[in-house]
Amino acid sequence: MVLGSPAAVPAQAETVGEVYGAYSRMTSRSAGQFWADGRAAGQWAWKPLSATTSEISWGDPAKWPPNYAEKFVHEGGWVMLDGWRDNGTYYRLRITKEQIGDAKCGNLRTLATSGRQHYVKWDIPSQIYCLKAWGSITEESSGKVVDFGHTQIWSPPAPCDNAKYGAQTCVKQWESWWDNQGQPGKPITRKLERDQFIARGIGMAFAIRQYFPKAWQADAHSDWTW
C-alpha cells in the first residue's frame, strides 16, 4: 500500500506539537461506539490502570463488558503494547525484532530486539513512519506460543470526516497483522489488513476501512466518558 511519498525518518524527527493521547484518549475513562450498515458494529473503552498504563476493551455493546482488553504502556517517547487478556488468561506479547522506516517501509533500521512492542510514537511526528515487528505471544495459562508479524504505517494529523461527526482531524494507522495461530511452528500468514482513523478528542475507530480478510467499513457514531 502506498501512503504518500517516501520520507526518511531521522533519529530526532520533527513533531507536530501534539501527542497520541489527545487522539486516542487513552489516559482517560473514554469510550465510543462505531456503526456499520446502520447499526452498532462494536464498542471500545479505555480504562487507565496507572499514570502510565491503560487497557482498552473492544467488543459487542450488547454484551458489555467483554473479556478482551489490550494493555498499553506509555514509556518515554512511545506507547508500548504489552499484550492482552481474554479467555480467562493473559497473552504476553514480546518482540524478537523491530524496525522503523519511512513512509514506504524503506530505509529500515533496527529499533529493538526484545521487550514490549513499540506500537506508536507518543509525540506525533510531522512525517509518515513505518514500524515492523516480529515476535511471539505466550498464553500464560498454558504456555502455548503463537508467532506474529505486525507492520504499521502511521500518518500525521490530517482532515477526516464521517456522516455523524462531520469534519475532524485524524491520525491514520495502516496495519497488516500476520500470525500462525493454530499452526505452531508453521510460517505466519496474513490475518488482517486495514486503515484506522483516530480522531482528535473523539478517539478510536473514527473510521475503519478493512481490506482483508474481507472488505468492510465502519464509522464512529458516539463517544463519551465514564
CSV table of C-alpha atoms in Angstrom, one decimal:
chain,number,residue,atom,x,y,z
A,1,MET,CA,0.0,0.0,0.0
A,2,VAL,CA,1.3,3.4,-0.9
A,3,LEU,CA,0.6,6.2,1.6
A,4,GLY,CA,2.3,9.4,0.4
A,5,SER,CA,5.8,9.8,-0.9
A,6,PRO,CA,8.9,8.3,0.8
A,7,ALA,CA,10.3,10.3,3.7
A,8,ALA,CA,13.3,9.2,5.7
A,9,VAL,CA,12.7,9.1,9.5
A,10,PRO,CA,15.7,10.7,11.3
A,11,ALA,CA,16.7,9.8,14.8
A,12,GLN,CA,15.1,13.1,16.0
A,13,ALA,CA,12.1,13.6,13.7
A,14,GLU,CA,10.2,16.9,13.9
A,15,THR,CA,6.9,16.7,15.6
A,16,VAL,CA,3.6,18.5,15.1
A,17,GLY,CA,3.4,19.5,18.7
A,18,GLU,CA,0.6,17.1,19.5
A,19,VAL,CA,0.5,13.7,21.4
A,20,TYR,CA,-1.1,10.4,20.6
A,21,GLY,CA,-3.1,10.6,23.9
A,22,ALA,CA,-5.1,13.6,22.6
A,23,TYR,CA,-6.3,11.5,19.7
A,24,SER,CA,-6.7,8.0,21.3
A,25,ARG,CA,-7.9,9.4,24.7
A,26,MET,CA,-6.0,6.5,26.3
A,27,THR,CA,-5.3,8.5,29.5
A,28,SER,CA,-9.0,8.9,30.4
A,29,ARG,CA,-12.0,6.8,31.0
A,30,SER,CA,-13.2,7.3,27.5
A,31,ALA,CA,-15.4,5.1,25.2
A,32,GLY,CA,-17.0,5.1,21.8
A,33,GLN,CA,-19.2,3.1,19.5
A,34,PHE,CA,-18.8,2.6,15.8
A,35,TRP,CA,-21.6,1.6,13.4
A,36,ALA,CA,-21.7,-0.3,10.1
A,37,ASP,CA,-24.7,-0.9,7.9
A,38,GLY,CA,-27.0,1.3,10.0
A,39,ARG,CA,-26.4,-0.5,13.3
A,40,ALA,CA,-23.8,-0.8,16.1
A,41,ALA,CA,-20.8,-2.9,15.0
A,42,GLY,CA,-18.6,-2.6,18.0
A,43,GLN,CA,-17.5,-0.5,21.0
A,44,TRP,CA,-14.3,0.4,22.7
A,45,ALA,CA,-13.4,1.8,26.1
A,46,TRP,CA,-10.2,2.9,27.7
A,47,LYS,CA,-9.5,2.1,31.4
A,48,PRO,CA,-6.4,3.8,32.9
A,49,LEU,CA,-4.7,1.5,35.4
A,50,SER,CA,-2.0,4.0,36.4
A,51,ALA,CA,-0.3,7.2,35.2
A,52,THR,CA,1.5,5.3,32.5
A,53,THR,CA,-0.6,2.2,31.8
A,54,SER,CA,-4.1,1.8,30.3
A,55,GLU,CA,-6.1,-1.0,28.8
A,56,ILE,CA,-8.6,-0.8,26.0
A,57,SER,CA,-11.6,-3.2,25.7
A,58,TRP,CA,-13.2,-4.0,22.3
A,59,GLY,CA,-16.4,-5.8,22.0
A,60,ASP,CA,-20.1,-6.1,21.2
A,61,PRO,CA,-22.0,-3.3,23.0
A,62,ALA,CA,-24.9,-5.7,23.6
A,63,LYS,CA,-22.6,-8.0,25.6
A,64,TRP,CA,-20.6,-5.4,27.5
A,65,PRO,CA,-18.2,-5.6,29.2
A,66,PRO,CA,-16.1,-8.0,27.1
A,67,ASN,CA,-13.4,-10.4,28.4
A,68,TYR,CA,-11.0,-8.9,25.9
A,69,ALA,CA,-8.7,-5.9,26.7
A,70,GLU,CA,-5.3,-4.8,25.3
A,71,LYS,CA,-2.7,-3.4,27.7
A,72,PHE,CA,-0.6,-0.4,26.6
A,73,VAL,CA,2.2,1.4,28.5
A,74,HIS,CA,3.4,5.0,27.9
A,75,GLU,CA,7.1,4.6,28.2
A,76,GLY,CA,9.4,7.5,27.3
A,77,GLY,CA,8.6,8.6,23.8
A,78,TRP,CA,6.5,5.5,23.0
A,79,VAL,CA,3.2,3.7,23.6
A,80,MET,CA,4.2,0.1,24.1
A,81,LEU,CA,1.9,-2.9,23.6
A,82,ASP,CA,2.4,-5.5,26.5
A,83,GLY,CA,-0.3,-8.0,25.5
A,84,TRP,CA,-4.0,-8.6,26.2
A,85,ARG,CA,-6.3,-10.5,28.4
A,86,ASP,CA,-9.0,-12.9,27.1
A,87,ASN,CA,-10.5,-16.3,27.7
A,88,GLY,CA,-9.6,-16.0,31.4
A,89,THR,CA,-5.9,-15.7,30.8
A,90,TYR,CA,-3.3,-13.2,29.7
A,91,TYR,CA,-1.5,-13.2,26.3
A,92,ARG,CA,2.0,-11.7,26.8
A,93,LEU,CA,3.5,-10.2,23.6
A,94,ARG,CA,7.3,-9.9,23.2
A,95,ILE,CA,9.2,-9.0,20.2
A,96,THR,CA,12.4,-10.5,18.8
A,97,LYS,CA,13.0,-7.8,16.2
A,98,GLU,CA,11.6,-4.4,15.4
A,99,GLN,CA,12.4,-1.9,12.7
A,100,ILE,CA,11.5,1.7,11.9
A,101,GLY,CA,11.5,3.2,8.5
A,102,ASP,CA,10.0,5.7,6.1
A,103,ALA,CA,6.5,6.1,4.5
A,104,LYS,CA,7.0,3.1,2.2
A,105,CYS,CA,8.8,0.9,4.9
A,106,GLY,CA,12.1,1.7,3.3
A,107,ASN,CA,15.4,2.9,4.9
A,108,LEU,CA,14.7,0.4,7.8
A,109,ARG,CA,16.8,0.4,10.9
A,110,THR,CA,16.7,-1.8,14.0
A,111,LEU,CA,14.6,-0.4,16.8
A,112,ALA,CA,14.7,-3.2,19.3
A,113,THR,CA,15.3,-7.0,19.6
A,114,SER,CA,13.4,-7.7,22.8
A,115,GLY,CA,10.7,-6.5,25.1
A,116,ARG,CA,7.3,-5.0,24.5
A,117,GLN,CA,6.2,-3.9,21.1
A,118,HIS,CA,6.8,-0.2,20.1
A,119,TYR,CA,3.3,0.5,19.0
A,120,VAL,CA,3.1,4.2,18.2
A,121,LYS,CA,5.1,7.3,19.0
A,122,TRP,CA,3.7,9.5,21.8
A,123,ASP,CA,4.8,12.8,20.3
A,124,ILE,CA,3.3,12.8,16.8
A,125,PRO,CA,5.9,13.2,14.1
A,126,SER,CA,5.4,15.5,11.1
A,127,GLN,CA,6.4,12.7,8.8
A,128,ILE,CA,4.9,9.3,8.0
A,129,TYR,CA,6.7,6.5,9.6
A,130,CYS,CA,6.7,2.7,9.3
A,131,LEU,CA,7.0,0.1,12.2
A,132,LYS,CA,7.7,-3.6,11.6
A,133,ALA,CA,7.7,-6.1,14.5
A,134,TRP,CA,8.2,-9.8,14.8
A,135,GLY,CA,7.9,-11.9,17.9
A,136,SER,CA,5.8,-14.3,20.0
A,137,ILE,CA,2.6,-14.3,22.0
A,138,THR,CA,2.5,-16.6,25.0
A,139,GLU,CA,-0.8,-17.8,26.5
A,140,GLU,CA,0.2,-17.6,30.2
A,141,SER,CA,-2.4,-20.3,31.3
A,142,SER,CA,-1.0,-23.0,29.0
A,143,GLY,CA,2.4,-21.8,27.8
A,144,LYS,CA,1.3,-22.1,24.2
A,145,VAL,CA,3.2,-19.8,21.8
A,146,VAL,CA,2.0,-18.0,18.7
A,147,ASP,CA,4.5,-16.3,16.3
A,148,PHE,CA,3.4,-13.0,14.8
A,149,GLY,CA,4.4,-10.2,12.4
A,150,HIS,CA,3.0,-6.7,12.5
A,151,THR,CA,3.6,-3.9,10.1
A,152,GLN,CA,2.1,-0.4,10.7
A,153,ILE,CA,2.3,2.9,8.9
A,154,TRP,CA,1.4,6.0,10.9
A,155,SER,CA,0.5,9.2,9.2
A,156,PRO,CA,0.4,12.7,10.9
A,157,PRO,CA,-2.8,14.7,11.6
A,158,ALA,CA,-4.9,15.4,8.5
A,159,PRO,CA,-8.5,16.3,7.8
A,160,CYS,CA,-11.0,13.4,8.1
A,161,ASP,CA,-14.8,13.2,8.3
A,162,ASN,CA,-17.8,10.9,8.7
A,163,ALA,CA,-21.5,11.3,8.5
A,164,LYS,CA,-22.1,11.5,12.2
A,165,TYR,CA,-19.3,13.9,13.2
A,166,GLY,CA,-18.5,15.9,10.1
A,167,ALA,CA,-15.1,17.4,9.6
A,168,GLN,CA,-12.4,16.4,12.1
A,169,THR,CA,-8.7,15.9,12.4
A,170,CYS,CA,-7.3,12.3,12.5
A,171,VAL,CA,-4.1,10.4,12.6
A,172,LYS,CA,-4.2,7.3,10.4
A,173,GLN,CA,-2.9,3.8,11.2
A,174,TRP,CA,-2.5,1.3,8.4
A,175,GLU,CA,-1.7,-2.1,9.7
A,176,SER,CA,-1.1,-5.7,8.5
A,177,TRP,CA,-1.1,-8.5,11.0
A,178,TRP,CA,0.3,-11.9,10.5
A,179,ASP,CA,0.5,-15.0,12.8
A,180,ASN,CA,0.4,-18.8,12.9
A,181,GLN,CA,-2.3,-19.3,15.4
A,182,GLY,CA,-3.5,-22.9,15.4
A,183,GLN,CA,-0.4,-24.0,13.4
A,184,PRO,CA,2.5,-23.9,15.9
A,185,GLY,CA,5.9,-23.8,14.2
A,186,LYS,CA,4.4,-23.1,10.8
A,187,PRO,CA,5.1,-19.9,8.8
A,188,ILE,CA,3.0,-16.8,9.7
A,189,THR,CA,0.2,-15.8,7.3
A,190,ARG,CA,-1.7,-12.6,6.8
A,191,LYS,CA,-4.8,-12.3,9.0
A,192,LEU,CA,-5.8,-8.6,8.9
A,193,GLU,CA,-5.2,-5.5,6.8
A,194,ARG,CA,-6.9,-2.2,7.4
A,195,ASP,CA,-6.8,1.5,7.9
A,196,GLN,CA,-8.0,3.0,11.2
A,197,PHE,CA,-8.5,6.8,11.6
A,198,ILE,CA,-8.2,8.1,15.2
A,199,ALA,CA,-9.8,11.5,15.7
A,200,ARG,CA,-8.6,14.3,18.0
A,201,GLY,CA,-10.7,14.5,21.1
A,202,ILE,CA,-13.1,11.7,19.9
A,203,GLY,CA,-10.9,8.6,20.0
A,204,MET,CA,-10.5,5.3,18.4
A,205,ALA,CA,-12.3,3.8,15.3
A,206,PHE,CA,-13.4,7.2,13.9
A,207,ALA,CA,-13.3,5.3,10.7
A,208,ILE,CA,-12.2,1.7,9.9
A,209,ARG,CA,-11.6,0.6,6.4
A,210,GLN,CA,-10.8,-3.1,6.3
A,211,TYR,CA,-9.3,-4.7,3.2
A,212,PHE,CA,-8.5,-8.2,4.4
A,213,PRO,CA,-9.8,-10.9,5.1
A,214,LYS,CA,-12.8,-9.1,3.6
A,215,ALA,CA,-13.8,-5.6,2.6
A,216,TRP,CA,-15.7,-3.9,5.5
A,217,GLN,CA,-16.0,-0.5,6.9
A,218,ALA,CA,-17.4,1.2,10.0
A,219,ASP,CA,-17.6,4.8,11.3
A,220,ALA,CA,-17.8,6.3,14.8
A,221,HIS,CA,-21.3,7.0,15.9
A,222,SER,CA,-20.9,8.2,19.5
A,223,ASP,CA,-18.3,8.8,22.2
A,224,TRP,CA,-18.4,9.5,26.0
A,225,THR,CA,-16.5,9.4,29.3
A,226,TRP,CA,-17.5,7.0,32.1
